[in-house]
XYZ file of C-alpha atoms in Angstrom:
768
model
C -11.410 17.972 -8.347
C -9.918 15.714 -11.008
C -7.512 18.492 -11.943
C -6.705 19.111 -8.280
C -5.677 15.498 -7.785
C -3.800 15.073 -11.058
C -1.932 18.369 -10.693
C 0.024 16.862 -7.791
C 1.292 14.032 -9.981
C 2.192 16.436 -12.779
C 4.190 18.607 -10.399
C 5.808 15.519 -8.869
C 7.051 14.484 -12.309
C 8.396 17.957 -12.998
C 9.766 18.567 -9.486
C 13.321 17.215 -10.013
C 13.912 19.417 -13.062
C 12.275 22.456 -11.464
C 14.218 22.102 -8.236
C 17.515 21.910 -10.102
C 16.712 25.148 -11.880
C 15.274 26.958 -8.870
C 18.038 25.989 -6.459
C 17.398 27.103 -2.864
C 14.063 28.655 -3.829
C 12.682 25.313 -5.031
C 10.796 24.588 -1.810
C 9.001 27.928 -1.906
C 8.210 27.498 -5.587
C 6.886 23.939 -5.290
C 4.823 24.841 -2.222
C 2.723 27.178 -4.347
C 0.665 24.269 -5.723
C -0.439 22.763 -2.380
C -0.970 26.271 -1.053
C -3.147 27.117 -4.041
C -5.093 23.886 -3.583
C -5.575 24.709 0.099
C -6.989 28.104 -0.867
C -9.246 26.431 -3.432
C -10.605 23.945 -0.915
C -10.942 26.739 1.620
C -13.130 28.607 -0.846
C -15.422 25.568 -0.943
C -16.206 25.679 2.782
C -19.260 27.881 2.531
C -20.410 26.285 -0.752
C -20.349 22.740 0.635
C -21.914 23.870 3.894
C -24.697 25.723 2.092
C -25.418 23.520 -0.934
C -24.110 20.106 0.094
C -21.482 17.841 -1.483
C -19.993 18.477 -4.923
C -19.442 15.544 -7.269
C -17.308 15.238 -10.394
C -15.417 12.529 -12.219
C -14.716 10.565 -15.357
C -15.861 7.213 -16.667
C -13.153 4.591 -16.131
C -14.320 0.962 -16.561
C -18.031 1.183 -17.336
C -18.298 -2.564 -17.975
C -17.368 -3.144 -14.297
C -19.261 -0.104 -13.044
C -16.019 1.544 -11.924
C -15.646 5.312 -12.252
C -12.878 7.803 -11.615
C -15.267 9.847 -9.489
C -14.734 12.280 -6.632
C -16.964 13.862 -4.026
C -16.255 16.890 -1.882
C -18.320 16.783 1.285
C -17.609 17.901 4.834
C -15.377 14.941 5.717
C -13.279 14.972 2.547
C -13.020 18.767 2.718
C -11.555 18.616 6.230
C -8.941 16.090 5.137
C -8.202 17.947 1.893
C -7.487 21.136 3.828
C -5.132 19.284 6.176
C -3.328 17.530 3.330
C -2.772 20.584 1.180
C -2.338 23.142 3.981
C 0.177 21.150 6.000
C 1.644 19.825 2.753
C 2.639 23.323 1.631
C 4.431 23.945 4.951
C 6.152 20.555 4.733
C 7.530 21.294 1.266
C 8.994 24.596 2.499
C 10.371 22.903 5.613
C 12.007 20.196 3.506
C 13.973 22.773 1.544
C 15.696 23.818 4.769
C 15.885 20.476 6.534
C 17.342 18.627 3.539
C 19.334 21.542 2.127
C 22.423 20.194 0.431
C 21.124 16.615 0.336
C 22.156 15.040 -2.968
C 18.690 13.508 -3.482
C 16.561 16.479 -2.470
C 15.152 16.707 -6.010
C 13.941 13.129 -5.729
C 12.436 13.856 -2.324
C 10.276 16.622 -3.755
C 8.892 14.198 -6.325
C 8.103 11.572 -3.689
C 6.429 13.939 -1.242
C 4.283 15.539 -3.943
C 3.292 12.124 -5.289
C 2.244 11.123 -1.794
C 0.260 14.328 -1.354
C -1.627 13.747 -4.616
C -2.329 10.125 -3.654
C -3.641 11.118 -0.249
C -5.805 13.792 -1.821
C -7.234 11.276 -4.282
C -7.940 8.845 -1.435
C -10.048 11.250 0.619
C -11.893 12.638 -2.415
C -12.644 9.296 -4.104
C -16.328 8.449 -4.423
C -15.687 5.037 -5.920
C -14.345 2.138 -3.869
C -11.959 0.897 -6.563
C -10.625 4.404 -7.112
C -10.218 4.773 -3.356
C -8.266 1.522 -3.213
C -5.951 2.582 -6.044
C -5.052 5.792 -4.219
C -4.838 3.842 -0.946
C -2.107 1.667 -2.417
C -0.384 4.645 -4.018
C -0.007 6.177 -0.556
C 1.610 2.933 0.621
C 3.982 2.922 -2.352
C 4.974 6.576 -2.023
C 5.389 6.249 1.760
C 7.708 3.300 1.144
C 9.877 5.534 -1.019
C 9.809 8.296 1.581
C 10.543 6.132 4.636
C 13.415 4.495 2.795
C 14.643 7.803 1.398
C 18.031 7.359 3.087
C 18.271 3.978 1.407
C 21.936 3.529 2.172
C 21.071 2.972 5.837
C 19.890 -0.598 6.608
C 17.555 0.728 9.317
C 15.738 2.939 6.807
C 15.363 0.095 4.310
C 14.051 -2.286 6.979
C 11.553 0.284 8.278
C 10.322 1.040 4.765
C 9.874 -2.652 4.022
C 8.068 -3.212 7.307
C 5.659 -0.344 6.687
C 5.020 -1.567 3.146
C 4.402 -5.168 4.180
C 2.114 -4.380 7.104
C 0.049 -1.801 5.265
C 0.219 -3.900 2.092
C -1.241 -6.950 3.836
C -3.908 -4.676 5.241
C -4.476 -3.419 1.709
C -5.087 -6.962 0.476
C -7.690 -7.453 3.196
C -9.229 -4.130 2.227
C -9.369 -5.148 -1.442
C -11.157 -8.383 -0.567
C -13.595 -6.433 1.597
C -14.210 -3.884 -1.151
C -14.917 -6.597 -3.720
C -17.356 -8.268 -1.342
C -19.006 -4.960 -0.556
C -19.243 -4.141 -4.253
C -20.772 -7.546 -4.900
C -23.303 -7.000 -2.122
C -24.170 -3.511 -3.339
C -24.109 -4.270 -7.062
C -21.501 -1.556 -7.709
C -18.670 0.447 -6.233
C -20.126 3.943 -6.116
C -19.807 5.063 -2.498
C -22.683 7.504 -2.537
C -25.005 4.862 -3.998
C -23.881 2.265 -1.468
C -24.523 4.624 1.451
C -27.886 5.641 0.002
C -28.964 1.967 -0.326
C -27.470 0.858 2.972
C -30.527 -1.066 4.176
C -30.465 -3.286 1.080
C -26.687 -3.671 1.219
C -26.720 -4.599 4.897
C -29.108 -7.465 4.250
C -26.644 -9.221 1.942
C -24.836 -12.297 3.250
C -21.403 -10.924 2.274
C -21.684 -7.714 4.252
C -20.387 -9.161 7.532
C -17.134 -10.640 6.185
C -16.689 -7.505 4.059
C -16.939 -5.366 7.187
C -14.273 -7.293 9.087
C -11.893 -7.307 6.108
C -12.270 -3.556 5.705
C -11.651 -3.124 9.426
C -8.436 -5.135 9.120
C -7.234 -2.864 6.334
C -8.109 0.293 8.238
C -6.494 -0.931 11.459
C -3.248 -1.835 9.685
C -3.055 1.537 7.943
C -3.750 3.536 11.105
C -1.342 1.549 13.277
C -3.959 0.087 15.585
C -3.054 -2.738 17.968
C -1.578 -5.227 17.030
C -0.281 -3.465 13.887
C 1.008 -0.424 15.784
C 4.709 -1.371 15.729
C 5.389 -0.211 12.180
C 4.687 3.451 12.911
C 7.462 4.117 15.491
C 9.924 2.187 13.335
C 8.985 4.425 10.414
C 10.680 7.269 12.283
C 13.788 6.281 10.318
C 12.318 8.549 7.653
C 13.415 12.182 7.435
C 11.477 14.417 9.825
C 9.352 16.111 7.120
C 8.036 12.661 6.250
C 7.267 11.881 9.880
C 5.449 15.189 10.294
C 3.390 14.810 7.119
C 2.732 11.098 6.832
C 2.894 9.870 10.395
C 0.989 12.587 12.196
C -1.331 14.455 9.854
C -2.168 12.353 6.830
C -1.355 8.739 5.978
C -1.898 7.198 9.402
C -5.262 8.919 9.451
C -6.285 7.208 6.204
C -7.629 4.259 8.201
C -9.490 6.653 10.483
C -10.896 8.352 7.405
C -12.121 5.020 6.036
C -13.805 4.159 9.329
C -15.462 7.564 9.377
C -16.512 7.319 5.729
C -18.132 3.900 6.136
C -19.588 4.536 9.576
C -23.041 5.407 8.121
C -23.104 1.989 6.445
C -21.780 -0.236 9.212
C -22.934 1.610 12.347
C -25.368 -0.552 14.277
C -24.245 -3.796 12.659
C -23.147 -6.610 14.897
C -19.423 -6.440 15.599
C -18.787 -2.933 14.298
C -19.062 -0.847 17.428
C -17.548 -3.443 19.758
C -14.553 -4.077 17.476
C -13.800 -0.449 16.728
C -14.165 0.806 20.302
C -12.215 -2.098 21.830
C -9.318 -1.874 19.368
C -9.309 1.915 19.675
C -9.192 1.838 23.471
C -6.449 -0.806 23.489
C -4.405 1.252 21.022
C -4.990 4.436 22.996
C -3.641 2.997 26.238
C -0.880 0.918 24.640
C 0.467 3.884 22.678
C 0.503 6.145 25.723
C 2.324 3.615 27.916
C 4.900 2.843 25.226
C 5.481 6.548 24.636
C 6.371 6.999 28.294
C 9.089 4.331 27.961
C 10.912 6.163 25.160
C 13.743 8.681 25.323
C 14.062 9.430 21.597
C 12.031 12.545 20.805
C 10.608 11.238 17.511
C 9.685 7.858 18.951
C 7.895 9.542 21.863
C 5.850 11.531 19.380
C 5.277 8.445 17.220
C 3.867 6.383 20.077
C 1.760 9.325 21.222
C 0.394 9.466 17.663
C -0.531 5.792 17.955
C -2.324 6.676 21.170
C -4.194 9.580 19.562
C -5.227 7.384 16.632
C -6.637 4.958 19.183
C -8.756 7.694 20.723
C -10.065 8.712 17.297
C -10.928 5.099 16.484
C -12.651 4.627 19.823
C -14.757 7.755 19.309
C -15.811 6.581 15.861
C -16.792 3.239 17.369
C -19.315 4.953 19.633
C -20.976 6.341 16.516
C -23.038 9.044 18.222
C -23.427 12.569 16.904
C -21.339 13.991 19.763
C -18.684 11.344 19.173
C -18.503 12.276 15.491
C -18.060 15.961 16.325
C -15.467 15.117 18.994
C -13.550 12.952 16.534
C -13.473 15.690 13.899
C -12.316 18.397 16.318
C -9.697 16.158 17.906
C -8.488 15.055 14.466
C -8.000 18.668 13.413
C -6.317 19.652 16.669
C -4.043 16.614 16.616
C -2.915 17.255 13.042
C -1.920 20.804 13.968
C -0.035 20.218 17.207
C 1.492 16.858 16.314
C 2.692 18.083 12.942
C 4.266 21.074 14.697
C 5.938 18.940 17.368
C 7.439 16.622 14.760
C 8.811 19.629 12.899
C 10.214 20.994 16.162
C 11.900 17.648 16.808
C 13.441 17.928 13.364
C 14.729 21.436 14.080
C 16.272 20.273 17.354
C 17.902 17.310 15.652
C 19.056 19.494 12.753
C 20.627 22.159 14.971
C 21.979 20.014 17.826
C 22.359 16.509 16.436
C 20.630 15.158 19.565
C 17.162 13.616 19.837
C 17.257 11.953 23.237
C 15.348 13.979 25.795
C 17.821 13.049 28.507
C 20.405 15.091 26.625
C 18.257 18.146 25.861
C 17.545 21.027 28.220
C 17.470 24.799 28.191
C 17.218 25.093 24.410
C 14.699 27.908 24.775
C 17.533 30.289 25.627
C 18.975 30.114 22.112
C 16.098 28.726 20.023
C 13.392 31.137 21.073
C 11.149 30.896 18.015
C 11.348 27.129 17.953
C 10.624 27.046 21.667
C 7.562 29.238 21.166
C 6.223 26.857 18.515
C 6.952 23.871 20.754
C 5.209 25.401 23.745
C 2.132 26.351 21.732
C 1.907 22.821 20.374
C 2.645 21.061 23.667
C 0.021 23.056 25.539
C -2.507 22.261 22.817
C -1.591 18.582 23.080
C -1.980 18.705 26.854
C -5.466 20.095 26.348
C -5.073 23.432 28.087
C -7.442 26.303 27.323
C -7.658 28.298 25.093
C -6.210 25.824 22.592
C -8.247 23.709 20.166
C -6.883 20.602 21.867
C -8.804 21.592 25.006
C -12.083 21.724 23.092
C -11.387 18.380 21.439
C -10.669 16.737 24.779
C -13.780 18.281 26.345
C -15.908 16.845 23.547
C -14.245 13.447 23.993
C -15.155 13.490 27.676
C -18.669 14.565 26.778
C -18.916 11.520 24.529
C -17.536 9.116 27.103
C -19.822 10.350 29.868
C -22.878 9.568 27.775
C -21.924 6.097 26.574
C -24.940 3.936 27.359
C -24.313 1.130 29.804
C -20.571 1.561 30.318
C -19.751 5.167 31.028
C -17.724 4.504 34.184
C -15.379 2.015 32.550
C -14.787 4.163 29.473
C -14.329 7.241 31.657
C -11.679 5.517 33.760
C -9.778 4.398 30.678
C -9.962 7.836 29.090
C -8.845 9.673 32.220
C -5.875 7.313 32.591
C -4.976 7.993 28.978
C -5.369 11.724 29.493
C -2.952 11.731 32.428
C -0.296 9.960 30.384
C -0.987 12.125 27.328
C -0.473 15.334 29.299
C 2.807 14.004 30.679
C 3.969 13.057 27.163
C 3.109 16.529 25.880
C 5.143 18.211 28.611
C 8.081 15.836 28.213
C 8.287 16.201 24.419
C 7.329 19.863 23.985
C 8.309 21.675 27.173
C 11.180 19.853 28.845
C 13.806 20.279 26.070
C 13.389 24.068 26.090
C 13.450 24.815 29.810
C 16.116 24.294 32.406
C 19.050 26.079 33.966
C 21.695 25.442 31.329
C 22.134 24.701 27.665
C 22.809 21.164 26.567
C 24.136 20.347 24.051
C 26.609 23.162 23.832
C 26.656 23.328 20.023
C 23.087 24.687 19.885
C 23.365 28.308 18.794
C 20.222 29.455 16.983
C 16.790 28.602 15.564
C 17.913 27.764 12.084
C 16.624 29.369 8.890
C 13.057 30.575 8.475
C 12.193 27.498 6.439
C 12.656 25.402 9.577
C 10.718 27.388 12.163
C 7.951 28.781 9.931
C 5.984 25.521 9.687
C 5.828 24.632 13.399
C 5.122 28.221 14.365
C 2.217 28.539 11.911
C 0.706 25.209 12.996
C 1.087 26.038 16.692
C -0.473 29.477 16.185
C -3.378 27.953 14.250
C -4.092 25.612 17.161
C -4.300 28.640 19.428
C -6.337 30.803 17.030
C -8.895 28.056 16.390
C -9.224 27.532 20.115
C -9.818 31.210 20.768
C -12.479 31.456 18.059
C -13.984 27.962 17.787
C -17.293 29.302 16.558
C -15.698 30.118 13.214
C -14.981 26.414 12.708
C -18.243 24.918 13.844
C -20.629 25.727 11.010
C -18.429 25.614 7.891
C -16.002 22.818 8.814
C -16.846 20.628 11.826
C -20.593 20.374 11.344
C -20.471 19.118 7.696
C -17.659 16.721 8.580
C -19.530 15.307 11.571
C -22.675 15.115 9.445
C -20.866 12.928 6.916
C -19.718 10.584 9.691
C -23.024 10.430 11.558
C -25.826 11.594 9.257
C -28.535 13.481 11.017
C -26.178 15.194 13.457
C -27.618 18.212 15.152
C -25.971 21.616 15.041
C -22.429 21.501 16.402
C -21.644 24.140 18.998
C -18.003 24.737 19.894
C -17.039 26.917 22.847
C -14.168 27.274 25.276
C -16.352 27.539 28.333
C -19.302 25.311 29.041
C -19.425 26.043 32.740
C -18.337 23.845 35.610
C -19.374 20.356 34.553
C -18.058 16.767 34.754
C -16.057 17.171 31.541
C -14.144 20.113 32.993
C -13.519 18.182 36.198
C -12.106 15.235 34.253
C -9.898 17.599 32.257
C -8.506 19.013 35.501
C -7.826 15.500 36.803
C -5.920 14.721 33.624
C -3.879 17.930 33.819
C -2.976 17.538 37.471
C -2.113 13.875 37.070
C -0.036 14.532 33.955
C 1.824 17.384 35.674
C 2.575 15.102 38.617
C 4.063 12.421 36.344
C 6.051 15.059 34.456
C 7.462 16.379 37.731
C 8.382 12.892 38.877
C 9.825 11.713 35.561
C 13.340 11.695 36.963
C 12.266 9.170 39.553
C 10.150 7.159 37.115
C 12.684 7.049 34.287
C 14.707 3.997 35.547
C 11.478 2.036 36.027
C 10.227 3.024 32.591
C 13.585 2.071 31.109
C 13.281 -1.387 32.667
C 9.771 -1.748 31.304
C 11.047 -0.896 27.815
C 12.876 -4.217 27.792
C 9.572 -5.964 27.085
C 9.125 -4.124 23.797
C 11.035 -6.665 21.671
C 8.473 -9.290 22.742
C 5.538 -7.475 21.221
C 3.862 -7.975 17.830
C 7.042 -6.756 16.161
C 8.665 -10.034 17.180
C 5.923 -11.960 15.403
C 6.546 -9.827 12.328
C 10.287 -10.532 12.489
C 9.667 -14.248 12.940
C 7.224 -14.289 10.030
C 9.599 -12.393 7.762
C 12.499 -14.600 8.792
C 10.430 -17.716 8.069
C 9.449 -16.338 4.701
C 13.070 -15.667 3.815
C 14.057 -19.169 4.934
C 11.315 -20.673 2.790
C 12.469 -18.559 -0.142
C 16.049 -19.771 0.299
C 14.901 -23.389 0.566
C 12.747 -23.275 -2.544
C 15.515 -21.471 -4.403
C 17.952 -24.240 -3.572
C 15.373 -26.810 -4.659
C 14.145 -25.173 -7.835
C 16.927 -22.847 -8.943
C 19.675 -25.391 -9.613
C 21.258 -23.447 -12.418
C 20.734 -26.277 -14.956
C 18.359 -25.650 -17.839
C 17.389 -29.330 -18.038
C 16.000 -29.267 -14.509
C 14.056 -26.059 -15.147
C 12.459 -27.669 -18.211
C 11.762 -30.854 -16.279
C 9.998 -28.924 -13.476
C 7.918 -26.908 -15.922
C 6.863 -30.024 -17.858
C 6.096 -31.957 -14.685
C 4.037 -29.107 -13.230
C 2.018 -28.790 -16.432
C 1.598 -32.541 -16.744
C 0.512 -33.131 -13.142
C -1.995 -30.280 -13.149
C -3.238 -31.329 -16.599
C -3.786 -34.951 -15.605
C -5.359 -33.863 -12.290
C -7.864 -31.711 -14.146
C -8.668 -34.411 -16.672
C -9.161 -37.091 -14.025
C -11.219 -34.796 -11.805
C -13.421 -33.828 -14.751
C -13.549 -37.476 -15.819
C -12.354 -36.643 -19.301
C -11.051 -39.848 -20.837
C -10.304 -38.626 -24.315
C -13.760 -39.178 -25.697
C -14.854 -42.042 -27.899
C -11.943 -41.483 -30.327
C -9.524 -42.933 -27.786
C -11.286 -46.236 -27.618
C -13.172 -46.523 -30.930
C -10.752 -47.911 -33.550
C -13.441 -49.397 -35.781
C -12.973 -46.934 -38.651
C -9.151 -47.074 -38.639
C -7.799 -48.280 -42.002
C -4.835 -50.591 -42.452
C -2.500 -48.096 -44.101
C -3.242 -45.552 -41.381
C -2.274 -48.036 -38.687
C 0.923 -48.876 -40.613
C 1.748 -45.209 -40.881
C 1.159 -44.683 -37.146
C 3.372 -47.666 -36.334
C 6.080 -46.266 -38.634
C 6.009 -42.918 -36.832
C 6.309 -44.631 -33.439
C 9.199 -46.825 -34.575
C 11.023 -43.870 -36.168
C 10.587 -41.750 -33.029
C 11.903 -44.579 -30.871
C 14.866 -45.050 -33.178
C 15.625 -41.331 -33.111
C 15.890 -41.534 -29.333
C 17.960 -44.747 -29.346
C 20.202 -44.189 -32.385
C 23.944 -44.385 -31.617
C 24.789 -41.892 -34.407
C 23.664 -38.345 -35.079
C 22.918 -38.918 -38.749
C 20.796 -41.959 -37.900
C 18.833 -39.928 -35.382
C 18.308 -37.105 -37.871
C 17.115 -39.566 -40.527
C 14.687 -41.214 -38.082
C 13.424 -37.803 -37.029
C 12.834 -36.955 -40.662
C 10.791 -40.170 -41.104
C 8.642 -39.096 -38.169
C 8.043 -35.675 -39.689
C 7.242 -37.051 -43.129
C 4.840 -39.540 -41.519
C 2.982 -36.682 -39.826
C 2.830 -34.891 -43.180
C 1.270 -37.981 -44.757
C -1.378 -37.988 -42.037
C -2.213 -34.397 -42.941
C -2.474 -35.447 -46.594
C -4.661 -38.486 -45.914
C -7.081 -36.457 -43.792
C -7.663 -33.699 -46.339
C -5.111 -31.012 -45.473
C -2.746 -30.935 -48.495
C -1.572 -27.367 -47.844
C -0.555 -28.283 -44.308
C 1.088 -31.441 -45.597
C 3.168 -29.498 -48.122
C 4.242 -27.078 -45.413
C 5.219 -29.986 -43.171
C 7.230 -31.601 -46.026
C 9.125 -28.377 -46.668
C 9.844 -27.788 -42.992
C 11.003 -31.364 -42.448
C 13.225 -31.285 -45.528
C 14.838 -28.035 -44.484
C 15.250 -29.255 -40.911
C 16.915 -32.496 -41.972
C 19.308 -30.648 -44.272
C 20.244 -28.151 -41.573
C 20.706 -30.876 -39.007
C 22.911 -32.892 -41.285
C 25.060 -29.863 -42.139
C 25.368 -28.856 -38.511
C 25.798 -32.277 -36.899
C 28.296 -33.517 -39.460
C 31.031 -31.521 -37.750
C 30.108 -32.570 -34.224
C 31.780 -35.483 -32.377
C 30.010 -38.767 -31.863
C 27.363 -39.228 -29.226
C 28.565 -39.333 -25.654
C 26.536 -40.689 -22.773
C 26.185 -37.773 -20.336
C 23.495 -39.123 -18.003
C 23.223 -42.214 -15.880
C 20.597 -44.926 -16.586
C 18.248 -43.812 -13.800
C 18.065 -40.306 -15.258
C 17.288 -41.698 -18.693
C 14.531 -43.910 -17.294
C 13.103 -40.876 -15.498
C 13.150 -38.834 -18.696
C 11.429 -41.622 -20.634
C 8.711 -41.851 -17.989
C 8.150 -38.088 -18.023
C 8.036 -38.102 -21.826
C 5.472 -40.917 -21.920
C 3.226 -39.303 -19.306
C 3.435 -35.906 -20.985
C 2.889 -37.330 -24.440
C -0.076 -39.316 -23.156
C -1.547 -36.130 -21.693
C -1.241 -34.325 -25.023
C -2.803 -37.257 -26.889
C -5.787 -37.370 -24.539
C -6.191 -33.595 -24.751
C -6.216 -33.678 -28.562
C -8.695 -36.557 -28.661
C -10.927 -34.923 -26.060
C -10.896 -31.666 -28.008
C -11.734 -33.504 -31.223
C -14.580 -35.367 -29.530
C -15.993 -32.114 -28.168
C -16.691 -30.902 -31.700
C -15.778 -27.666 -33.404
C -15.984 -24.700 -31.028
C -18.173 -21.776 -31.883
C -16.140 -19.042 -33.430
C -15.720 -15.753 -31.595
C -14.540 -13.864 -34.663
C -17.978 -12.437 -35.327
C -18.220 -11.133 -31.754
C -14.873 -9.317 -32.005
C -15.766 -7.866 -35.407
C -19.121 -6.589 -34.175
C -17.962 -5.197 -30.833
C -14.447 -3.922 -31.430
C -15.637 -0.441 -32.265
C -18.679 -0.397 -29.987
C -16.899 -1.551 -26.828
C -13.240 -0.885 -27.560
C -13.633 2.245 -29.682
C -11.088 0.920 -32.178
C -11.378 -0.005 -35.828
C -8.369 -2.332 -35.812
C -9.784 -5.578 -34.424
C -6.393 -7.058 -33.560
C -5.367 -3.984 -31.599
C -8.677 -3.927 -29.732
C -8.311 -7.599 -28.834
C -4.832 -6.977 -27.462
C -5.479 -3.828 -25.467
C -9.149 -4.222 -24.508
C -10.529 -7.750 -24.650
C -7.232 -9.239 -23.528
C -6.285 -6.211 -21.486
C -5.314 -8.039 -18.313
C -3.312 -10.596 -20.288
C -1.465 -7.856 -22.119
C -1.006 -5.936 -18.890
C 0.500 -9.026 -17.283
C 2.920 -9.492 -20.152
C 3.859 -5.826 -20.022
C 4.432 -5.990 -16.277
C 6.616 -9.063 -16.670
C 8.693 -7.286 -19.289
C 8.939 -4.181 -17.130
C 9.993 -6.180 -14.067
C 12.550 -8.064 -16.120
C 13.866 -4.784 -17.483
C 14.141 -3.309 -14.002
C 15.944 -6.432 -12.842
C 18.443 -6.190 -15.696
C 18.965 -2.497 -14.982
C 19.561 -3.170 -11.274
C 22.046 -5.937 -12.056
C 23.905 -3.625 -14.384
C 23.965 -0.901 -11.741
C 25.266 -3.361 -9.152
C 28.168 -4.366 -11.366
C 31.381 -3.204 -9.675
C 33.067 -0.401 -11.481
C 36.308 -1.225 -13.198
C 39.290 0.491 -11.613
C 40.452 3.493 -13.510
C 43.928 3.319 -14.905
């Protein structure tokens, strides 16, 4: 599994060079890796189902009990198959959709990096490892959403997605650290196995809510749902891969993975079901207001994610099975519909459904894929979507104490969802005439292969659901709700309430679809409320942050070095004095006990003070240099009197050399000129006195505290044992001070990137 995850990064690094060499065949060539991984994970179906989860990994930070470990169980296997299987089709599709794009080579690298990150996320068996891959998906999705970086809309959408999911990631990190503290480690399998002990810890409740916040932000749950439709600025392959099948389901995956730990705890079920239901209805209503094909699909994805979240909140065995089947069905038909939307946009240049009709006459293969996917989304038999919806109804009908309310909400959602499926997947391809007129054909095979395969899989799995139940759905549901009974999937369960509710949804959705021409003006009017949603709060927050940044820049970034130094010194002095006063450190007895001071020492101290004052007040440069030299020689005498002759000699040499250099350099300079007004000089004197006083108290306090215990012996004894290095200095730098060194390296890297960007932004000189 380690090799499976890392291979994606290796191929991502090599993708630009390979694609340049392979030319038009690059997509087919690069798709071989995800296809091979899909076959590998497919070969594990029977093994995992028969013998249970497989575990592998490497030691990472043993001192913190963090491991680079992976586990392949039913849940991770389902996600791994979706990621690699759909990923291979997406790579092929990209070669046709972005053919001729100047940055296609870069796109391959980004999409493969995302695929590897997503694969690492679902396979991780360590919370820290999971978080690292979680953030890598956010980073790679930022690069993919902003792929057309020359468009302001793409840059804004990428930044919005990064900020929203990044803030969620911070909440998740805090929750993970709390959970790790409560469990005494970060190994997921161990945490789940010791759940009764972990759940009794006082940190478990805040950890749960922080993790929920991270999962909700990643999976676009209300009120974080707004970033997903805006992310449709990304190229269509990104929308199909990230925003339907994989990344937006990362939050759902996390909820499913931690359900065995949190299920039954106060606040878990109520929060997850309520947020899921609100997202489900909100997404469906907002989808009906849209006319852009990709935004319709995006909001319907938000709605589907809400249903998945709601099902996980119920936490029953049937709910777990329903969630897994619906997740699989949704990934297939929604990925296909996004790809179809891309084909339509690619071939016609139009994405608004009001301008698309009759395309099935010239784009027959694309229309077939769209119809297969739309019917699966509508939940018609014999598609897998029908089975998923039946199981969802079966779950809702058996919710203890609130079945009627949940049933009403779910039926209302189902009616809207059917209408959305017909509007987005059927309407553009039927009708009496062809609009737009420039539509002539299906496009190359790279464009229609992906949606057709995904649509056909949704049909095939629906026709033979029994083939899925035992090897795929049952282990996945068992990982979500341990102790689940055997999962039985079938197209026909007889005439029962679930079937009746499905029929109500279909009839109601068909009625809305038929009346969409009448409803469209009303829906268009309702769309005017969209700018007042949570997105407005995001815009206001971002605008406020930018204003604060501008204000502090004007205050702190004056462009004068003297003010920068003054701010740095003041900040250090204020915080230093605050710490000393709060800790009641007064400099120790040395500050107040002058009983052992000898006369010549006091004379020498007075001489240093007078010389320093004269250096600051001298009207000539040579006088100031001479006074400065007296100060330095006085310090050297102190070293000599207190038994440090070597240090005294060094100080004498340095002072002598400094005075000579100053005299040689200043001799040619003009006389002193007063450059500051009296108030500024008084301010500088005050700052100097306060800062000097702080340093004096610090030195005296350190001297009064006695000689610290040396740590040299510890480094010498443990450098090889803990750091595996024989060079103590190197081990200190890269192991014991690892975070410090990492920080310095990051600062240097950021500075280097900044310099590079500034150089790139420099306007080119006109050619002669």
